[in-house]
Coordinates of C-alpha atoms and ligand atoms in Angstrom, one line a residue:
X1 CA 271.9 8.9 47.4
X2 CA 268.9 11.0 47.2
X3 CA 266.3 10.0 48.9
X4 CA 263.2 11.7 51.3
X5 CA 264.5 13.6 54.0
X6 CA 267.8 14.1 52.7
X7 CA 269.4 17.3 53.2
X8 CA 270.7 19.7 50.4
X9 CA 272.2 22.9 49.4
X10 CA 271.1 23.7 45.3
X11 CA 271.2 27.2 42.7
X12 CA 267.7 27.7 41.6
X13 CA 268.2 29.0 37.9
X14 CA 264.2 29.6 37.0
X15 CA 260.9 29.1 38.4
X16 CA 258.0 27.0 37.2
X17 CA 254.1 28.3 36.1
X18 CA 253.2 28.1 40.1
X19 CA 255.6 29.9 40.9
X20 CA 258.1 27.0 42.5
X21 CA 262.1 27.1 42.5
X22 CA 263.6 24.9 40.7
X23 CA 267.5 23.6 40.5
X24 CA 269.0 20.8 39.1
X25 CA 269.5 17.6 41.0
X26 CA 272.1 15.1 39.6
X27 CA 270.4 16.0 36.4
X28 CA 266.9 16.2 37.4
X29 CA 264.0 18.9 38.3
X30 CA 264.0 20.2 42.4
X31 CA 260.8 21.7 42.6
X32 CA 260.8 24.5 45.3
X33 CA 257.8 25.8 47.4
X34 CA 259.8 29.9 48.1
X35 CA 262.7 29.7 46.8
X36 CA 263.6 32.7 44.1
X37 CA 266.0 32.6 40.6
X38 CA 269.6 32.9 41.4
X39 CA 269.1 31.7 45.3
X40 CA 271.5 29.7 47.0
X41 CA 269.4 27.5 49.4
X42 CA 269.4 24.7 51.6
X43 CA 266.2 22.1 50.5
X44 CA 264.9 18.7 52.5
X45 CA 263.6 16.3 50.0
X46 CA 260.6 14.9 50.5
X47 CA 260.0 13.1 47.3
X48 CA 262.1 11.3 45.0
X49 CA 261.6 10.3 41.6
X50 CA 263.3 9.1 38.8
X51 CA 262.4 12.5 36.9
X52 CA 261.8 14.7 39.7
X53 CA 262.7 15.5 43.2
X54 CA 260.5 18.0 45.3
X55 CA 262.3 20.2 49.1
X56 CA 260.6 21.8 51.2
X57 CA 262.9 25.4 51.6
X58 CA 264.6 24.9 55.0
X59 CA 267.2 27.7 54.7
X60 CA 268.4 30.6 52.1
X61 CA 271.7 30.7 52.0
X62 CA 272.6 33.4 49.1
X63 CA 268.8 35.2 48.9
X64 CA 268.3 36.8 45.7
X65 CA 268.2 40.3 44.7
X66 CA 264.8 40.0 44.6
X67 CA 263.2 38.6 47.6
X68 CA 261.8 40.8 50.2
X69 CA 260.4 39.7 53.5
X70 CA 255.9 38.1 53.0
X71 CA 253.9 40.5 53.3
X72 CA 251.0 37.4 54.6
X73 CA 251.0 35.7 57.4
X74 CA 248.9 33.4 55.8
X75 CA 251.7 30.6 54.9
X76 CA 250.4 28.3 53.9
X77 CA 247.4 29.3 51.2
X78 CA 247.9 29.0 48.3
X79 CA 246.7 32.4 46.5
X80 CA 249.6 34.2 45.9
X81 CA 253.1 32.8 45.1
X82 CA 255.5 35.1 44.6
X83 CA 254.5 37.2 48.1
X84 CA 258.3 37.1 48.7
X85 CA 259.4 39.0 45.1
X86 CA 259.5 42.6 45.7
X87 CA 257.5 44.0 43.5
X88 CA 260.0 45.5 40.5
X89 CA 261.0 42.4 39.9
X90 CA 258.0 40.4 39.6
X91 CA 256.8 43.1 36.8
X92 CA 260.6 42.3 35.4
X93 CA 259.3 38.1 35.3
X94 CA 256.7 38.7 34.0
X95 CA 258.0 40.8 30.4
X96 CA 260.9 38.2 30.7
X97 CA 258.0 35.0 30.6
X98 CA 256.1 37.2 27.5
X99 CA 259.9 37.4 25.6
X100 CA 260.5 34.1 26.4
X101 CA 257.0 32.6 24.7
X102 CA 257.4 35.1 22.4
X103 CA 261.1 34.1 21.7
X104 CA 260.5 30.5 21.3
X105 CA 258.1 31.2 18.5
X106 CA 260.1 32.8 16.5
X107 CA 258.3 36.1 17.0
X108 CA 260.1 39.0 17.6
X109 CA 259.1 42.6 18.5
X110 CA 259.1 45.2 20.8
X111 CA 257.6 44.0 24.3
X112 CA 256.9 47.1 26.8
X113 CA 257.7 47.5 30.0
X114 CA 254.4 45.8 33.0
X115 CA 252.1 48.4 33.6
X116 CA 252.0 47.6 37.6
X117 CA 249.9 49.8 40.1
X118 CA 251.8 52.0 42.3
X119 CA 250.0 50.1 45.6
X120 CA 249.3 46.4 44.0
X121 CA 247.3 45.6 47.7
X122 CA 243.6 45.4 47.9
X123 CA 243.2 45.1 44.1
X124 CA 240.4 42.1 43.8
X125 CA 236.2 43.4 43.9
X126 CA 235.5 39.6 44.5
X127 CA 236.1 36.8 47.1
X128 CA 235.1 33.4 47.7
X129 CA 235.5 32.1 51.1
X130 CA 235.1 28.6 51.8
X131 CA 232.8 27.7 55.1
X132 CA 234.2 24.6 57.3
X133 CA 232.8 23.6 60.0
X134 CA 234.0 25.0 63.5
X135 CA 233.5 28.2 61.5
X136 CA 236.4 27.9 60.2
X137 CA 236.4 30.7 57.3
X138 CA 239.4 30.9 54.9
X139 CA 240.9 29.8 51.5
X140 CA 242.6 26.7 50.5
X141 CA 245.3 25.4 50.0
X142 CA 248.1 24.7 47.4
X143 CA 246.9 22.1 45.9
X144 CA 243.9 20.8 48.8
X145 CA 240.6 21.1 50.4
X146 CA 242.6 21.9 53.2
X147 CA 240.6 25.2 55.2
X148 CA 243.1 27.7 55.7
X149 CA 241.7 30.1 58.1
X150 CA 242.5 34.0 56.6
X151 CA 240.3 36.9 58.4
X152 CA 242.3 39.4 57.0
X153 CA 243.4 39.0 52.5
X154 CA 245.5 41.3 51.8
X155 CA 245.0 41.4 47.8
X156 CA 241.4 41.6 48.7
X157 CA 239.0 44.8 49.5
X158 CA 239.1 45.5 52.6
X159 CA 235.8 45.3 53.2
X160 CA 235.8 41.1 53.0
X161 CA 237.5 40.7 56.1
X162 CA 234.7 43.5 58.6
X163 CA 232.5 40.5 56.1
X164 CA 234.1 37.6 57.5
X165 CA 233.9 38.2 61.3
X166 CA 230.4 39.8 60.9
X167 CA 229.4 36.4 59.3
X168 CA 231.2 34.5 61.7
X169 CA 230.1 36.1 64.4
X170 CA 226.5 36.1 63.2
X171 CA 227.2 31.6 62.5
X172 CA 228.2 31.4 66.2
X173 CA 225.4 34.0 68.2
X174 CA 222.4 31.7 66.0
X175 CA 224.5 28.3 66.1
X176 CA 224.1 28.0 62.0
X177 CA 226.6 25.7 60.6
X178 CA 228.6 24.4 58.4
X179 CA 228.7 22.5 55.3
X180 CA 230.6 19.7 55.3
X181 CA 231.3 18.2 52.6
X182 CA 232.2 14.5 53.6
X183 CA 228.5 14.2 55.5
X184 CA 226.7 16.1 53.6
X185 CA 225.2 17.9 56.3
X186 CA 224.9 21.5 57.6
X187 CA 224.3 24.6 55.8
X188 CA 227.0 27.6 55.0
X189 CA 229.5 26.5 52.2
X190 CA 230.4 29.5 50.9
X191 CA 231.1 33.2 51.0
X192 CA 230.7 35.3 48.1
X193 CA 231.5 39.4 48.7
X194 CA 232.2 41.6 45.6
X195 CA 233.2 45.1 46.1
X196 CA 233.3 47.7 43.2
X197 CA 235.8 49.2 44.0
X198 CA 235.9 52.7 42.5
X199 CA 232.0 52.7 43.5
X200 CA 232.0 51.1 47.3
X201 CA 229.9 49.2 46.7
X202 CA 229.2 46.1 48.9
X203 CA 227.4 42.7 47.0
X204 CA 227.4 39.6 50.2
X205 CA 226.6 36.7 49.2
X206 CA 226.2 33.8 51.7
X207 CA 226.8 30.5 49.9
X208 CA 224.1 27.6 52.0
X209 CA 223.3 23.8 51.3
X210 CA 219.9 24.1 53.1
X211 CA 218.8 28.1 54.0
X212 CA 219.3 28.9 57.6
X213 CA 216.0 29.6 60.0
X214 CA 213.8 32.7 59.1
X215 CA 214.9 33.9 62.7
X216 CA 218.3 33.2 62.2
X217 CA 218.5 35.6 58.3
X218 CA 216.9 38.4 60.6
X219 CA 219.9 38.2 62.6
X220 CA 221.7 38.0 59.8
X221 CA 220.2 40.8 58.5
X222 CA 221.0 42.7 61.2
X223 CA 224.8 42.4 61.6
X224 CA 225.1 43.8 57.7
X225 CA 222.7 46.7 57.6
X226 CA 225.0 48.5 59.5
X227 CA 227.8 47.4 56.7
X228 CA 228.9 50.8 55.4
X229 CA 228.5 50.2 51.5
X230 CA 226.3 46.9 51.6
X231 CA 223.4 47.3 48.5
X232 CA 222.9 43.7 48.3
X233 CA 222.6 41.2 51.0
X234 CA 221.7 37.4 49.0
X235 CA 220.7 34.1 49.9
X236 CA 222.3 31.1 47.2
X237 CA 221.0 27.6 47.2
X238 CA 224.0 25.4 46.3
X239 CA 222.7 21.5 47.4
X240 CA 224.9 20.0 45.2
X241 CA 227.6 17.7 45.7
X242 CA 231.0 19.1 43.9
X243 CA 233.2 21.7 43.7
X244 CA 230.7 24.9 42.3
X245 CA 230.4 27.8 44.1
X246 CA 227.4 29.3 43.4
X247 CA 223.9 26.8 43.3
X248 CA 220.9 27.6 41.0
X249 CA 219.4 29.7 42.8
X250 CA 219.1 33.4 45.1
X251 CA 217.4 35.3 47.4
X252 CA 217.4 38.8 48.1
X253 CA 217.7 39.4 51.8
X254 CA 218.1 42.4 52.1
X255 CA 218.9 46.1 49.7
X256 CA 218.7 45.0 45.9
X257 CA 220.1 42.6 43.3
X258 CA 222.7 44.0 41.5
X259 CA 225.8 46.3 42.2
X260 CA 227.2 48.5 39.9
X261 CA 230.3 49.5 39.5
X262 CA 232.1 52.4 36.6
X263 CA 234.9 52.0 34.9
X264 CA 236.7 55.3 32.8
X265 CA 232.9 56.4 33.1
X266 CA 230.8 53.8 32.0
X267 CA 228.7 51.9 34.4
X268 CA 228.1 48.0 35.0
X269 CA 225.3 46.2 36.8
X270 CA 227.4 43.7 38.4
X271 CA 224.2 40.3 39.6
X272 CA 225.8 37.4 41.5
X273 CA 226.3 35.1 38.7
X274 CA 228.4 38.3 36.4
X275 CA 231.4 38.0 35.0
X276 CA 234.2 40.6 35.8
X277 CA 237.7 41.5 35.4
X278 CA 238.5 41.0 39.4
X279 CA 241.0 44.0 39.4
X280 CA 238.9 46.4 38.4
X281 CA 241.6 49.9 38.7
X282 CA 243.5 47.3 35.8
X283 CA 241.1 47.6 34.3
X284 CA 241.1 50.3 32.7
X285 CA 244.7 50.2 32.3
X286 CA 243.8 47.1 30.1
X287 CA 241.1 48.8 28.5
X288 CA 243.5 51.7 27.9
X289 CA 246.5 50.3 26.4
X290 CA 243.2 48.2 24.1
X291 CA 242.1 51.4 23.2
X292 CA 245.5 53.2 22.0
X293 CA 246.6 50.0 19.9
X294 CA 243.0 50.0 18.9
X295 CA 243.4 53.7 17.9
X296 CA 240.4 54.5 16.4
X297 CA 239.4 57.6 14.4
X298 CA 236.1 57.3 15.1
X299 CA 234.6 56.4 11.5
X300 CA 235.6 52.1 12.3
X301 CA 233.5 48.9 12.7
X302 CA 234.9 46.8 15.8
X303 CA 233.7 43.5 16.6
X304 CA 235.0 42.9 19.9
X305 CA 235.0 39.0 20.5
X306 CA 234.3 37.1 23.1
X307 CA 233.1 40.6 24.7
X308 CA 231.8 38.8 28.2
X309 CA 229.2 41.8 29.4
X310 CA 230.5 44.0 27.0
X311 CA 232.8 46.5 28.5
X312 CA 235.1 46.4 26.4
X313 CA 232.8 46.8 23.7
X314 CA 232.0 49.8 25.7
X315 CA 234.9 51.4 25.7
X316 CA 235.6 51.5 21.7
X317 CA 231.6 52.2 21.0
X318 CA 232.7 55.7 21.9
X319 CA 235.6 55.9 19.3
X320 CA 234.0 54.1 17.0
X321 CA 231.7 54.0 14.2
X322 CA 230.0 50.8 15.3
X323 CA 230.8 48.0 17.6
X324 CA 229.7 44.2 17.4
X325 CA 229.5 42.2 20.7
X326 CA 230.2 38.3 20.5
X327 CA 230.1 36.3 23.6
X328 CA 229.5 32.2 24.1
X329 CA 227.4 32.5 27.5
X330 CA 223.3 33.6 26.9
X331 CA 223.5 35.6 30.7
X332 CA 226.4 37.8 29.8
X333 CA 224.8 38.9 26.8
X334 CA 221.8 39.8 28.4
X335 CA 224.0 42.0 31.0
X336 CA 225.6 43.4 28.1
X337 CA 222.5 44.2 26.1
X338 CA 222.0 46.1 29.6
X339 CA 225.2 47.9 30.3
X340 CA 224.5 49.4 26.6
X341 CA 221.0 50.6 28.0
X342 CA 222.4 51.6 31.5
X343 CA 225.5 53.7 29.2
X344 CA 223.0 55.3 26.3
X345 CA 225.0 53.4 24.0
X346 CA 223.7 53.0 20.5
X347 CA 225.9 52.4 18.3
X348 CA 226.0 49.1 19.1
X349 CA 225.1 45.5 18.9
X350 CA 225.7 41.8 20.8
X351 CA 225.2 38.4 19.1
X352 CA 225.1 35.0 21.6
X353 CA 227.7 32.2 20.7
X354 CA 230.4 31.3 19.7
X355 CA 232.0 33.7 18.0
X356 CA 234.6 30.9 15.6
X357 CA 231.0 29.8 14.2
X358 CA 229.4 33.5 14.8
X359 CA 232.4 35.8 12.8
X360 CA 233.0 33.1 9.4
X361 CA 228.6 33.4 9.1
X362 CA 228.8 37.0 9.3
X363 CA 231.8 37.3 7.5
X364 CA 230.1 35.5 4.6
X365 CA 226.7 37.5 4.4
X366 CA 229.1 40.6 4.5
X367 CA 230.0 42.3 7.4
X368 CA 233.2 42.5 8.0
X369 CA 235.7 45.2 10.4
X370 CA 238.2 47.6 10.3
X371 CA 240.0 46.4 14.0
X372 CA 238.6 43.8 16.1
X373 CA 239.4 43.0 18.8
X374 CA 239.8 39.5 20.6
X375 CA 239.9 38.3 24.6
X376 CA 239.7 34.6 24.6
X377 CA 239.4 32.5 27.6
X378 CA 242.9 30.4 28.2
X379 CA 242.7 27.9 26.1
X380 CA 242.9 31.2 22.8
X381 CA 241.4 31.6 19.9
X382 CA 239.8 28.0 17.9
X383 CA 241.6 27.7 14.2
X384 CA 238.4 28.6 12.1
X385 CA 237.9 32.5 14.3
X386 CA 241.3 33.1 12.9
X387 CA 241.3 31.3 9.4
X388 CA 237.9 33.9 9.3
X389 CA 240.0 36.9 10.3
X390 CA 242.7 36.4 8.0
X391 CA 240.3 36.7 5.2
X392 CA 238.8 39.3 6.3
X393 CA 241.7 41.3 6.9
X394 CA 241.2 44.0 9.5
X395 CA 243.0 47.2 9.4
X396 CA 244.3 46.4 13.1
X397 CA 244.0 43.2 15.7
X398 CA 244.2 43.7 19.4
X399 CA 244.8 40.3 21.3
X400 CA 243.5 40.8 24.8
X401 CA 245.2 37.4 26.8
X402 CA 245.7 35.3 30.1
X403 CA 248.0 33.0 28.6
X404 CA 251.1 33.6 27.0
X405 CA 251.6 30.6 26.4
X406 CA 248.3 30.4 23.8
X407 CA 248.5 34.1 22.5
X408 CA 252.4 33.2 20.7
X409 CA 250.7 30.5 19.4
X410 CA 248.3 32.5 17.6
X411 CA 250.0 34.8 16.9
X412 CA 252.2 33.0 15.2
X413 CA 250.0 31.2 13.3
X414 CA 248.8 35.0 12.4
X415 CA 252.0 36.0 11.1
X416 CA 251.9 33.1 8.6
X417 CA 249.0 34.5 7.6
X418 CA 248.9 38.2 6.6
X419 CA 249.7 40.4 9.9
X420 CA 252.7 42.1 10.8
X421 CA 252.9 41.4 15.2
X422 CA 253.9 45.1 16.1
X423 CA 254.4 45.1 19.6
X424 CA 252.6 43.6 23.1
X425 CA 252.3 44.7 26.7
X426 CA 252.0 42.6 29.5
X427 CA 249.9 43.9 31.8
X428 CA 250.1 42.9 36.1
X429 CA 246.2 42.7 36.7
X430 CA 246.8 39.5 39.8
X431 CA 250.1 41.4 41.3
X432 CA 251.5 38.5 43.1
X433 CA 250.5 35.7 41.3
X434 CA 252.3 34.3 38.1
X435 CA 249.5 35.1 35.9
X436 CA 251.0 37.0 33.4
X437 CA 248.1 40.0 30.9
X438 CA 248.7 40.8 27.6
X439 CA 247.6 43.0 24.9
X440 CA 249.4 42.4 21.8
X441 CA 248.6 44.8 18.7
X442 CA 249.2 42.8 14.4
X443 CA 248.4 44.8 11.7
X444 CA 247.7 43.8 8.4
X445 CA 250.7 43.3 5.7
Ligands
SAH7 N1 236.4 41.0 27.1 C1 235.5 40.3 28.0 C2 235.7 38.6 28.2 C3 237.3 38.4 28.9 S1 237.1 36.4 29.4 C4 236.4 41.6 29.9 O1 236.9 41.8 29.4 O2 235.6 41.1 30.5 C5 236.6 35.4 27.9 C6 235.2 35.7 27.4 O3 235.4 34.7 26.6 C7 234.0 34.6 28.4 O4 233.2 35.3 28.5 C8 233.2 33.6 27.8 O5 231.9 33.2 27.9 C9 234.2 33.6 26.4 N2 233.5 32.5 25.6 C10 234.4 31.2 25.7 N3 234.2 30.7 24.9 C11 233.8 31.7 23.8 C12 233.7 30.9 22.2 N4 233.4 30.4 21.5 N5 233.4 32.3 21.1 C13 232.7 33.8 22.0 N6 232.8 33.8 23.8 C14 233.7 32.7 24.7

């Protein structure tokens, strides 16, 4: 009989969406963290339920050809799920995941090889460390608020390591307390680091429940002044109970309130609250692929829907007659307009609102696009938007997606309403994680 503690030998056949191995044990799925498809493994059962089991990997008896040595020493950290899979195998896995979801919807089209990074490390431009009593600084373990102390993270920009060390040294020297989320007392909650990887400009935001003494803040500025690339040191006050990292109030301690980063020769100003793609090198790859598929000749009107701070809009504006960007979050629209100005781009306008409301309204007023780009959040596009696009019949529709499932759902809908799916390209924006980003091209039938 199956019970916790039992050792079993199983063959792994696939991965869950979270990257855990799946084997079949007495007719039910057995989930094993750290096991890869095609492996035979010895597993100790932890959980035995009528419809699934969960176990700990004890030994790999027959390794997959894709297995490699773990590149990170923080085994409990929940950040990267595919650390023991070779880079090449990760790229193939991501392509296959996309092919599978498209096929499940009856969609067939050429799917390119995943566009990956040559050096898939130190790619993140934004880190959010949690701080806990005992000057523990790190990331949360999988599905928990258990802190895993992390000094050096291989996927973060290299400068973050020094920032963490300096904050820890400063907290000890000035006896600044860490926030305790159970008693809601103490000061430092999080450290946010933004490193415009291309520009090398660095922003450090210390998030506190209550401000440390002025003397301690003077010491903090002293601690950070010599950090190479530092452009902005800010204090953010977040006294609210809950998981939100940043509070509503920010104070400048040193430098400027913004850092600037560049993508393909365009500059973008980034404030603590701005949304900005976290892997700038791959963002260029993603946007260039979107540009290639959009195939702009210079005479088009382009809609950039879900435009964020206008990054794709500005890329497109350099090669189109006119771009209209639409975005829900008011602050992002303010940033988008400022970014257009910063780059001297004038053939562009931004509207704030929900794409599914604004696009039907614009269309009713006679405003149409030759090329439409959509880049929705994980839940995909609203049918009201898709229905308007089906009526509008742009020549090309470029769909940028961070969720293959909702992508496939929306592509299937569009293919039933006058579009042909021409091709799809997966782009690896988040190496060592299960995230798959895709750019797909639809044309009018
Ligand atoms: N294209 C941008 C942002 C993509 S993220 C980039 O590449 O950086 C998705 C964006 O959609 C977010 O900025 C989010 O605020 C916005 N959003 C979410 N729901 C929306 C809606 N219904 N209408 C318009 N924008 C929306």
